[in-house]
Amino acid sequence: MPTRSKNKEFTEPDCSDIQYLTIALNLANESLIRAKEDNQALKQEYLLTLDALVTEKTQQLVTENLILHQKLSEKNKADQQLYFDAHHDVLTKLPNRAMFSDRLGCALRHLKRHQDQQYAVLFIDLDRFKLINDTLGHHAGDIFLVEIAKRLSTCVRENDVLARLGGDEFVILLDSLTSDDAEEVSNRIINSIEQPYEIDTNTVYSSASIGIALCNRSYDSSVEVLRDADAAMYQAKSLGRGRYVFYDESMREKLIATMTLEQELRVAIVEQQFELHYQKISDLNSGQVIGFEGLLRWNHPKKGLQTPSDFLYLAEETGIILAIETWVVEEVARQLHLLQDDIQYQHAFIAINLSGRHLTQTNQLHKLITLIKSQSFDPQRLILEFNEKAFIHHEELALKGLRKLKKAGVKLALDDYASGVSSFSFLHNYPFEFIKLDRGFISTLQNSNRNLPLVKALHDLGDKYGYRLVAEGIETDAVMLKLHAAGCDFGQGYHINKPEKIQITTLKTQDKNCA
């Protein structure tokens, strides 16, 4: 059968084929194993590379993060330093005006909500600081201020705010006051500041003037509180320094009056509201009028005629005095020029009192000399009077100024001698040609002869040192006779003549009523 024949044709595989297939299979398995091994190696290498890359990136991120943190820290420190610098004094490291005003403002707002809370502001000004600064230099002044800051810090409590406003001005905000806290702290400060200071081998002294303003609900800003504490401080200085004064409303009124007066003085200069009245100066031996003293008057549009005691103190304090005295020199120059044509007074002199600023401020001295030289009169007919205050702090400078004025041709007089502790050196070391005895000293001669020997001695010294003696404030004939007997050369006062205007138009035709 066909099927049978097909079966007969089937042959079993050869052993060599099986062996070949087995080898091939083994080879394939080995290849697969190697491939797996290579794949595993590649995978391991990839993982290692990836791990290294991750590690590298992580380290880079950590480094960048550290740098960022460092920069942020530096920025924070810089911001803190900027804030500190903006709110603290560079020299003493105390809070400055900005920070103090902010704290005081917070206290005032708190006070409006809590009426039982009490605050006070102490305004402290150091006496003699300018003298220390000018004498020893700014470096010594800085050392002094740092020491002041340390001493003040020991006088306040932990919850108080101590600040430096600038210069030699310090302020304290006293928090949670009891009845006597402000006085106790002020006394501690005054006692501490009065102790001596050792600066660059020099021992210096100072004192503190303190103004105290008690905070209340009527205050709307820190500026108002500081203003009132400052006003009280100036009151303390005027009372003798080294003390404290509480603010009251009368001080405010006085300040307003002072500001008004200053404004009116400036207007008076522009509108030329000043005038000179003249008082005769007579020879006590012959009775002849030898000259006049020009006395300043302010013809106030509302208050009428004002004497120097009403306004000159403020003119000195504000520096307005220089402008006023420039006008005085010009007016006296005009008067002397007019007197040149008068038979009776063509050789008379006119004396005027000037501020010591003309001697100690070089530019002002130069202006004064230039002004005098530009006028059409003989400078020897002008007598410039200075009182002892002009020489207290700057003796050498003032003496040089006097010598320059004398060289310019004017005559010099020392005014108000014997009004206090008068120095003998003024009589022989300074180029004065006249020594004018103070009216207060002269008034003692009315009821006593005790000071007459001094008048006689001063007259005798005048012969030796080259000055003439003038008595001011002669009010009676008896005093004039005593002065004449004691040898006093010249005199002036209400007994001789009251200050009046010189009537130029009648000088040639009448008995010159000069005043």
Coordinates of C-alpha atoms in Angstrom, one line a residue:
M1 CA 0.0 0.0 0.0
P2 CA 1.1 3.5 -0.7
T3 CA 1.1 4.4 3.0
R4 CA 3.2 1.6 3.8
S5 CA 5.7 2.6 1.2
K6 CA 5.8 6.1 2.7
N7 CA 6.6 4.8 6.1
K8 CA 9.3 2.8 4.7
E9 CA 10.9 5.9 3.3
F10 CA 11.1 7.8 6.8
T11 CA 14.5 7.9 8.4
E12 CA 15.5 8.9 12.0
P13 CA 17.7 12.0 12.5
D14 CA 21.4 11.7 12.5
C15 CA 23.2 12.0 15.8
S16 CA 25.4 14.6 14.3
D17 CA 22.4 16.9 13.6
I18 CA 21.3 16.6 17.2
Q19 CA 24.7 17.3 18.4
Y20 CA 24.9 20.4 16.1
L21 CA 21.6 21.7 17.4
T22 CA 22.6 21.2 21.0
I23 CA 25.8 23.1 20.4
A24 CA 23.9 25.8 18.6
L25 CA 21.5 26.0 21.4
N26 CA 24.2 26.2 24.0
L27 CA 25.9 28.8 22.0
A28 CA 22.7 30.8 21.8
N29 CA 22.2 30.4 25.6
E30 CA 25.8 31.5 26.2
S31 CA 25.2 34.5 23.9
L32 CA 22.0 35.3 25.7
I33 CA 23.8 35.0 29.1
R34 CA 26.6 37.3 27.8
A35 CA 24.0 39.7 26.4
K36 CA 22.3 39.7 29.8
E37 CA 25.6 40.2 31.5
D38 CA 26.6 43.0 29.2
N39 CA 23.1 44.5 29.6
Q40 CA 23.5 44.2 33.4
A41 CA 26.9 45.8 33.2
L42 CA 25.6 48.6 31.0
K43 CA 22.7 49.0 33.4
Q44 CA 25.1 49.1 36.4
E45 CA 27.3 51.6 34.6
Y46 CA 24.3 53.7 33.8
L47 CA 23.1 53.6 37.3
L48 CA 26.6 54.5 38.6
T49 CA 26.7 57.4 36.1
L50 CA 23.3 58.5 37.0
D51 CA 24.1 58.3 40.7
A52 CA 27.2 60.3 40.1
L53 CA 25.3 62.9 38.1
V54 CA 22.6 63.1 40.8
T55 CA 25.3 63.4 43.5
E56 CA 27.0 66.1 41.5
K57 CA 23.8 68.0 40.9
T58 CA 22.8 67.6 44.5
Q59 CA 26.1 68.9 45.7
Q60 CA 25.9 71.8 43.2
L61 CA 22.4 72.6 44.5
V62 CA 23.6 72.4 48.1
T63 CA 26.5 74.7 47.3
E64 CA 24.2 77.2 45.5
N65 CA 21.8 76.9 48.4
L66 CA 24.6 77.7 50.9
I67 CA 25.7 80.7 48.7
L68 CA 22.1 81.9 48.5
H69 CA 21.7 81.6 52.3
Q70 CA 25.0 83.4 52.8
K71 CA 23.9 86.2 50.5
L72 CA 20.5 86.4 52.2
S73 CA 22.3 86.6 55.6
E74 CA 24.6 89.3 54.3
K75 CA 21.6 91.2 52.9
N76 CA 19.8 90.9 56.2
K77 CA 22.9 92.1 58.0
A78 CA 23.2 95.0 55.5
D79 CA 19.5 95.9 56.0
Q80 CA 19.9 95.7 59.7
Q81 CA 23.0 97.9 59.5
L82 CA 21.2 100.4 57.3
Y83 CA 18.3 100.5 59.7
F84 CA 20.6 100.9 62.6
D85 CA 22.5 103.7 60.8
A86 CA 19.3 105.4 59.9
H87 CA 18.0 105.3 63.5
H88 CA 21.2 105.7 65.5
D89 CA 23.8 108.4 66.1
V90 CA 27.1 107.4 64.4
L91 CA 29.4 108.7 67.2
T92 CA 27.6 107.6 70.4
K93 CA 25.5 104.7 68.9
L94 CA 22.5 106.0 70.7
P95 CA 19.1 106.4 69.0
N96 CA 18.9 109.5 66.9
R97 CA 16.2 112.1 66.4
A98 CA 14.3 109.9 63.9
M99 CA 14.1 106.9 66.2
F100 CA 13.4 109.0 69.3
S101 CA 10.5 110.9 67.5
D102 CA 9.0 107.5 66.5
R103 CA 9.1 106.2 70.0
L104 CA 7.8 109.4 71.4
G105 CA 5.0 109.4 68.9
C106 CA 4.0 105.8 69.9
A107 CA 4.0 107.0 73.6
L108 CA 1.7 109.9 72.8
R109 CA -0.7 107.6 70.9
H110 CA -0.7 105.2 73.8
L111 CA -1.3 108.1 76.2
K112 CA -4.5 109.0 74.4
R113 CA -5.9 105.5 75.0
H114 CA -4.5 105.0 78.5
Q115 CA -4.8 108.2 80.5
D116 CA -3.2 106.6 83.6
Q117 CA 0.1 106.2 81.8
Q118 CA 2.6 109.0 82.4
Y119 CA 5.6 110.0 80.2
A120 CA 8.1 112.9 80.3
V121 CA 10.8 114.2 78.0
L122 CA 14.1 115.5 79.3
F123 CA 15.9 117.9 76.9
I124 CA 19.6 118.0 78.0
D125 CA 22.1 120.6 76.8
L126 CA 25.8 120.5 77.8
D127 CA 27.3 123.7 79.2
R128 CA 30.8 124.7 78.0
F129 CA 30.9 122.1 75.2
K130 CA 31.8 124.7 72.6
L131 CA 34.7 125.9 74.7
I132 CA 36.0 122.3 75.0
N133 CA 35.6 121.7 71.3
D134 CA 37.2 125.0 70.3
T135 CA 40.1 124.7 72.8
L136 CA 41.0 121.0 72.6
G137 CA 39.8 120.2 69.1
H138 CA 37.0 118.1 67.6
H139 CA 38.6 114.8 68.4
A140 CA 38.6 115.7 72.1
G141 CA 35.0 117.0 71.7
D142 CA 34.0 113.6 70.3
I143 CA 35.6 111.7 73.2
F144 CA 33.8 114.0 75.5
L145 CA 30.4 113.3 73.9
V146 CA 31.0 109.5 74.0
E147 CA 31.8 109.8 77.7
I148 CA 28.6 111.9 78.2
A149 CA 26.6 109.2 76.5
K150 CA 28.0 106.5 78.8
R151 CA 27.2 108.6 81.9
L152 CA 23.7 109.4 80.8
S153 CA 23.1 105.7 80.1
T154 CA 23.8 104.9 83.7
C155 CA 21.3 107.5 84.9
V156 CA 18.2 106.2 83.0
R157 CA 16.1 103.1 83.6
E158 CA 15.8 100.1 81.3
N159 CA 12.5 101.1 79.8
D160 CA 13.6 104.7 79.1
V161 CA 14.8 105.9 75.7
L162 CA 18.0 107.9 75.6
A163 CA 18.9 109.6 72.3
R164 CA 21.3 112.2 70.9
L165 CA 19.7 114.8 68.7
G166 CA 23.0 116.3 67.5
G167 CA 25.8 118.4 68.7
D168 CA 25.7 118.5 72.5
E169 CA 21.9 117.9 72.8
F170 CA 20.6 114.7 74.3
V171 CA 17.0 113.7 75.1
I172 CA 15.4 111.1 77.3
L173 CA 11.9 109.7 77.1
L174 CA 10.9 108.6 80.6
D175 CA 8.4 105.8 80.6
S176 CA 6.0 104.7 83.3
L177 CA 6.6 107.7 85.6
T178 CA 5.8 107.9 89.2
S179 CA 5.5 111.3 91.0
D180 CA 9.2 112.1 91.5
D181 CA 10.9 110.1 88.7
A182 CA 11.7 113.1 86.5
E183 CA 13.3 115.0 89.3
E184 CA 15.3 112.0 90.5
V185 CA 16.6 111.2 87.0
S186 CA 17.5 114.9 86.4
N187 CA 19.4 115.1 89.6
R188 CA 21.3 112.0 88.8
I189 CA 22.2 113.4 85.4
I190 CA 23.3 116.8 86.8
N191 CA 25.5 115.1 89.5
S192 CA 27.1 112.7 86.9
I193 CA 27.8 115.4 84.3
E194 CA 29.5 117.6 86.9
Q195 CA 32.2 115.1 87.6
P196 CA 35.6 115.9 85.9
Y197 CA 36.6 114.4 82.5
E198 CA 40.1 113.3 81.6
I199 CA 40.6 113.9 77.9
D200 CA 44.1 113.6 76.3
T201 CA 45.8 114.5 79.6
N202 CA 43.5 117.4 80.1
T203 CA 40.9 117.7 82.9
V204 CA 37.8 119.4 81.8
Y205 CA 34.5 120.2 83.4
S206 CA 30.9 120.6 82.3
S207 CA 27.4 120.8 83.5
A208 CA 23.9 120.1 82.2
S209 CA 20.9 122.3 81.7
I210 CA 17.7 120.2 81.5
G211 CA 14.3 121.1 80.4
I212 CA 11.4 118.8 81.3
A213 CA 8.1 118.5 79.4
L214 CA 5.4 116.3 81.0
C215 CA 3.4 114.6 78.2
N216 CA -0.3 115.0 78.2
R217 CA -3.2 114.3 75.9
S218 CA -3.1 117.9 74.4
Y219 CA 0.1 117.0 72.5
D220 CA -0.5 115.8 68.9
S221 CA 3.1 115.2 67.8
S222 CA 6.6 114.6 69.1
V223 CA 7.7 117.9 67.6
E224 CA 5.5 119.8 70.1
V225 CA 6.9 118.0 73.1
L226 CA 10.5 118.5 72.0
R227 CA 9.7 122.2 71.3
D228 CA 8.4 122.7 74.9
A229 CA 11.2 120.7 76.5
D230 CA 13.7 122.8 74.6
A231 CA 12.1 126.0 75.8
A232 CA 12.3 124.8 79.4
M233 CA 16.0 123.9 78.8
Y234 CA 16.8 127.5 77.6
Q235 CA 15.0 128.7 80.7
A236 CA 17.3 126.5 82.8
K237 CA 20.4 128.0 81.1
S238 CA 19.2 131.5 81.7
L239 CA 18.8 130.8 85.4
G240 CA 22.4 129.8 85.8
R241 CA 22.8 126.4 84.2
G242 CA 23.5 123.1 86.0
R243 CA 19.8 122.8 86.8
Y244 CA 16.4 121.5 85.6
V245 CA 13.2 123.4 84.8
F246 CA 9.7 122.1 84.1
Y247 CA 7.9 123.6 81.1
D248 CA 4.9 125.8 81.6
E249 CA 2.8 127.8 79.2
S250 CA 4.4 131.1 80.1
M251 CA 7.6 129.9 78.5
R252 CA 5.8 129.3 75.3
E253 CA 4.3 132.8 75.4
K254 CA 7.8 134.2 76.0
L255 CA 9.2 132.3 73.1
I256 CA 6.4 133.6 70.8
A257 CA 7.1 137.1 72.1
T258 CA 10.9 136.7 71.4
M259 CA 10.2 135.4 67.8
T260 CA 7.9 138.3 67.2
L261 CA 10.5 140.8 68.5
E262 CA 13.1 139.2 66.2
Q263 CA 10.9 139.6 63.2
E264 CA 10.1 143.2 64.1
L265 CA 13.8 143.9 64.5
R266 CA 14.6 142.6 61.1
V267 CA 11.8 144.8 59.7
A268 CA 13.1 147.8 61.6
I269 CA 16.5 147.4 59.9
V270 CA 14.9 147.3 56.5
E271 CA 12.6 150.3 57.2
Q272 CA 15.2 152.2 59.2
Q273 CA 13.2 152.6 62.3
F274 CA 16.2 153.3 64.4
E275 CA 17.5 156.7 65.5
L276 CA 20.4 158.0 67.6
H277 CA 20.0 160.3 70.6
Y278 CA 23.1 162.1 71.9
Q279 CA 24.2 162.7 75.4
K280 CA 26.8 165.4 76.1
I281 CA 30.1 164.5 77.6
S282 CA 31.6 167.4 79.6
D283 CA 35.0 168.3 81.0
L284 CA 34.4 168.3 84.7
N285 CA 37.0 170.9 85.3
S286 CA 35.9 173.6 82.8
G287 CA 32.3 172.5 82.1
Q288 CA 32.9 172.6 78.4
V289 CA 31.2 170.0 76.2
I290 CA 33.9 168.0 74.5
G291 CA 31.7 165.4 72.7
F292 CA 28.7 163.1 72.8
E293 CA 27.7 159.5 73.3
G294 CA 25.4 158.3 70.6
L295 CA 22.6 156.2 72.2
L296 CA 20.5 153.9 70.1
R297 CA 16.7 154.2 70.1
W298 CA 14.1 152.1 68.2
N299 CA 11.1 154.1 67.1
H300 CA 8.7 151.1 67.2
P301 CA 5.6 151.7 65.1
K302 CA 3.3 150.5 67.9
K303 CA 5.2 150.6 71.2
G304 CA 6.9 154.0 70.6
L305 CA 10.5 154.8 71.5
Q306 CA 12.4 151.8 72.8
T307 CA 15.7 151.8 74.6
P308 CA 18.5 149.3 74.0
S309 CA 17.5 147.3 77.2
D310 CA 14.2 146.4 75.4
F311 CA 15.8 144.7 72.4
L312 CA 19.6 144.7 72.3
Y313 CA 19.9 141.4 74.2
L314 CA 18.0 139.7 71.4
A315 CA 19.9 141.5 68.7
E316 CA 23.2 140.2 70.3
E317 CA 21.8 136.7 70.5
T318 CA 20.6 136.5 66.9
G319 CA 23.5 138.4 65.3
I320 CA 21.2 141.1 64.1
I321 CA 23.4 143.5 66.2
L322 CA 26.0 143.6 63.4
A323 CA 23.5 145.0 60.9
I324 CA 22.2 147.5 63.5
E325 CA 25.7 148.7 64.4
T326 CA 26.7 149.1 60.8
W327 CA 23.8 151.5 60.5
V328 CA 25.0 153.2 63.7
V329 CA 28.5 153.8 62.4
E330 CA 27.1 155.2 59.1
E331 CA 24.7 157.5 61.0
V332 CA 27.4 158.8 63.3
A333 CA 29.7 159.3 60.3
R334 CA 26.9 161.5 58.8
Q335 CA 26.5 163.4 62.0
L336 CA 30.3 164.0 62.4
H337 CA 30.4 165.3 58.8
L338 CA 27.6 167.8 59.5
L339 CA 29.3 168.9 62.8
Q340 CA 32.4 169.9 60.8
D341 CA 30.6 173.0 59.7
D342 CA 29.5 173.9 63.2
I343 CA 31.7 176.5 65.0
Q344 CA 30.9 175.2 68.6
Y345 CA 31.2 171.4 68.0
Q346 CA 33.4 171.1 64.9
H347 CA 36.1 169.4 67.0
A348 CA 33.7 167.4 69.2
F349 CA 33.9 163.6 69.1
I350 CA 31.0 161.1 69.2
A351 CA 31.3 157.8 71.1
I352 CA 29.3 154.7 70.3
N353 CA 29.2 151.3 72.0
L354 CA 29.8 148.2 69.8
S355 CA 29.5 144.5 70.2
G356 CA 32.6 142.4 70.8
R357 CA 31.8 140.5 67.6
H358 CA 33.6 143.2 65.7
L359 CA 36.8 142.3 67.5
T360 CA 36.6 138.5 67.4
Q361 CA 35.2 138.0 63.9
T362 CA 37.9 138.8 61.4
N363 CA 35.6 139.4 58.4
Q364 CA 33.4 141.7 60.5
L365 CA 36.5 143.7 61.8
H366 CA 37.6 144.1 58.2
K367 CA 34.1 145.4 57.2
L368 CA 34.1 147.8 60.1
I369 CA 37.5 149.3 59.2
T370 CA 36.6 149.5 55.6
L371 CA 33.4 151.3 56.5
I372 CA 35.1 153.8 58.7
K373 CA 37.8 154.6 56.1
S374 CA 35.1 155.1 53.4
Q375 CA 33.4 157.9 55.4
S376 CA 34.2 161.6 55.1
F377 CA 35.2 162.5 58.6
D378 CA 38.3 162.5 60.7
P379 CA 38.4 159.0 62.3
Q380 CA 39.9 160.5 65.5
R381 CA 36.6 162.1 66.2
L382 CA 35.0 158.7 66.5
I383 CA 35.3 156.8 69.8
L384 CA 34.4 153.1 69.8
E385 CA 33.5 151.7 73.2
F386 CA 33.6 148.0 74.2
N387 CA 32.7 146.5 77.5
E388 CA 34.6 143.7 79.3
K389 CA 32.4 141.0 77.9
A390 CA 34.2 141.5 74.5
F391 CA 37.4 140.1 76.0
I392 CA 36.3 137.3 78.3
H393 CA 36.7 134.3 75.9
H394 CA 39.0 135.6 73.2
E395 CA 41.4 138.0 74.9
E396 CA 44.3 137.7 72.4
L397 CA 42.0 137.9 69.3
A398 CA 40.2 140.9 70.8
L399 CA 43.4 142.7 71.6
K400 CA 44.6 142.3 68.0
G401 CA 41.3 143.7 66.8
L402 CA 41.7 146.7 69.1
R403 CA 45.2 147.4 67.8
K404 CA 43.9 147.2 64.2
L405 CA 41.1 149.7 65.0
K406 CA 43.6 152.1 66.6
K407 CA 45.8 151.8 63.6
A408 CA 42.7 152.9 61.5
G409 CA 42.7 156.1 63.4
V410 CA 39.7 155.8 65.8
K411 CA 39.9 156.2 69.5
L412 CA 39.0 153.4 71.9
A413 CA 37.2 153.3 75.2
L414 CA 36.5 150.6 77.8
D415 CA 32.9 150.9 78.8
D416 CA 31.2 149.9 82.2
Y417 CA 34.5 149.6 84.1
A418 CA 34.0 148.7 87.8
S419 CA 30.6 147.1 87.0
G420 CA 31.9 143.7 88.3
V421 CA 35.2 142.0 88.6
S422 CA 37.2 144.4 86.4
S423 CA 40.7 143.3 85.4
F424 CA 43.6 145.6 86.1
S425 CA 45.3 144.4 82.9
F426 CA 42.7 146.4 80.8
L427 CA 44.3 149.6 82.1
H428 CA 47.9 149.0 81.0
N429 CA 47.8 146.2 78.4
Y430 CA 45.0 147.4 76.1
P431 CA 45.2 150.5 73.9
F432 CA 42.3 152.4 75.5
E433 CA 42.3 156.1 75.6
F434 CA 39.2 156.4 77.8
I435 CA 38.1 154.3 80.8
K436 CA 34.4 154.8 81.5
L437 CA 33.2 154.2 85.0
D438 CA 30.0 152.2 85.2
R439 CA 26.9 154.2 86.2
G440 CA 26.2 151.6 89.0
F441 CA 29.6 152.3 90.5
I442 CA 29.0 156.1 90.2
S443 CA 25.6 155.8 91.9
T444 CA 27.3 154.5 95.1
L445 CA 28.9 157.9 95.5
Q446 CA 25.5 159.5 96.2
N447 CA 25.4 158.2 99.8
S448 CA 29.0 157.1 100.4
N449 CA 32.5 158.2 99.8
R450 CA 33.9 154.7 100.1
N451 CA 34.8 154.4 96.4
L452 CA 36.2 157.8 95.9
P453 CA 39.8 156.7 96.7
L454 CA 39.4 154.2 93.8
V455 CA 38.4 157.0 91.5
K456 CA 41.4 158.9 92.5
A457 CA 43.7 155.9 92.0
L458 CA 42.3 155.2 88.6
H459 CA 42.8 158.9 87.6
D460 CA 46.4 158.8 88.8
L461 CA 47.0 155.6 86.8
G462 CA 45.6 157.2 83.8
D463 CA 48.4 159.7 83.8
K464 CA 50.9 156.8 83.8
Y465 CA 49.1 154.5 81.3
G466 CA 47.8 157.2 78.9
Y467 CA 44.0 157.0 79.4
R468 CA 41.4 159.6 80.6
L469 CA 38.7 158.8 83.1
V470 CA 35.0 159.3 82.2
A471 CA 32.1 158.9 84.7
E472 CA 28.8 157.7 83.4
G473 CA 25.4 158.3 85.1
I474 CA 26.0 161.5 87.0
E475 CA 22.6 162.3 88.4
T476 CA 23.3 165.1 91.0
D477 CA 25.5 168.1 91.4
A478 CA 26.9 166.5 94.6
V479 CA 28.2 163.5 92.8
M480 CA 29.7 165.6 90.1
L481 CA 31.6 167.7 92.6
K482 CA 32.9 164.5 94.3
L483 CA 34.2 163.2 91.0
H484 CA 35.8 166.5 90.1
A485 CA 37.5 166.6 93.5
A486 CA 38.8 163.0 93.0
G487 CA 40.3 164.0 89.7
C488 CA 37.9 162.4 87.3
D489 CA 38.4 164.1 83.9
F490 CA 35.1 163.9 82.1
G491 CA 31.5 163.0 82.9
Q492 CA 28.0 162.5 81.5
G493 CA 24.6 161.9 82.9
Y494 CA 21.1 163.3 83.4
H495 CA 22.5 166.1 85.6
I496 CA 24.5 167.4 82.7
N497 CA 22.2 166.5 79.8
K498 CA 19.4 164.1 78.8
P499 CA 19.8 162.2 75.6
E500 CA 18.1 164.0 72.7
K501 CA 18.4 164.3 69.0
I502 CA 20.9 166.8 67.6
Q503 CA 19.0 169.6 65.8
I504 CA 21.3 170.1 62.8
T505 CA 19.2 172.9 61.4
T506 CA 19.6 175.1 64.5
L507 CA 23.3 174.4 65.3
K508 CA 24.6 177.7 64.0
T509 CA 21.8 179.9 65.3
Q510 CA 20.9 178.5 68.7
D511 CA 22.6 177.1 71.8
K512 CA 23.0 173.7 70.3
N513 CA 20.7 171.5 72.2
C514 CA 22.6 168.3 71.5
A515 CA 21.6 165.2 73.1

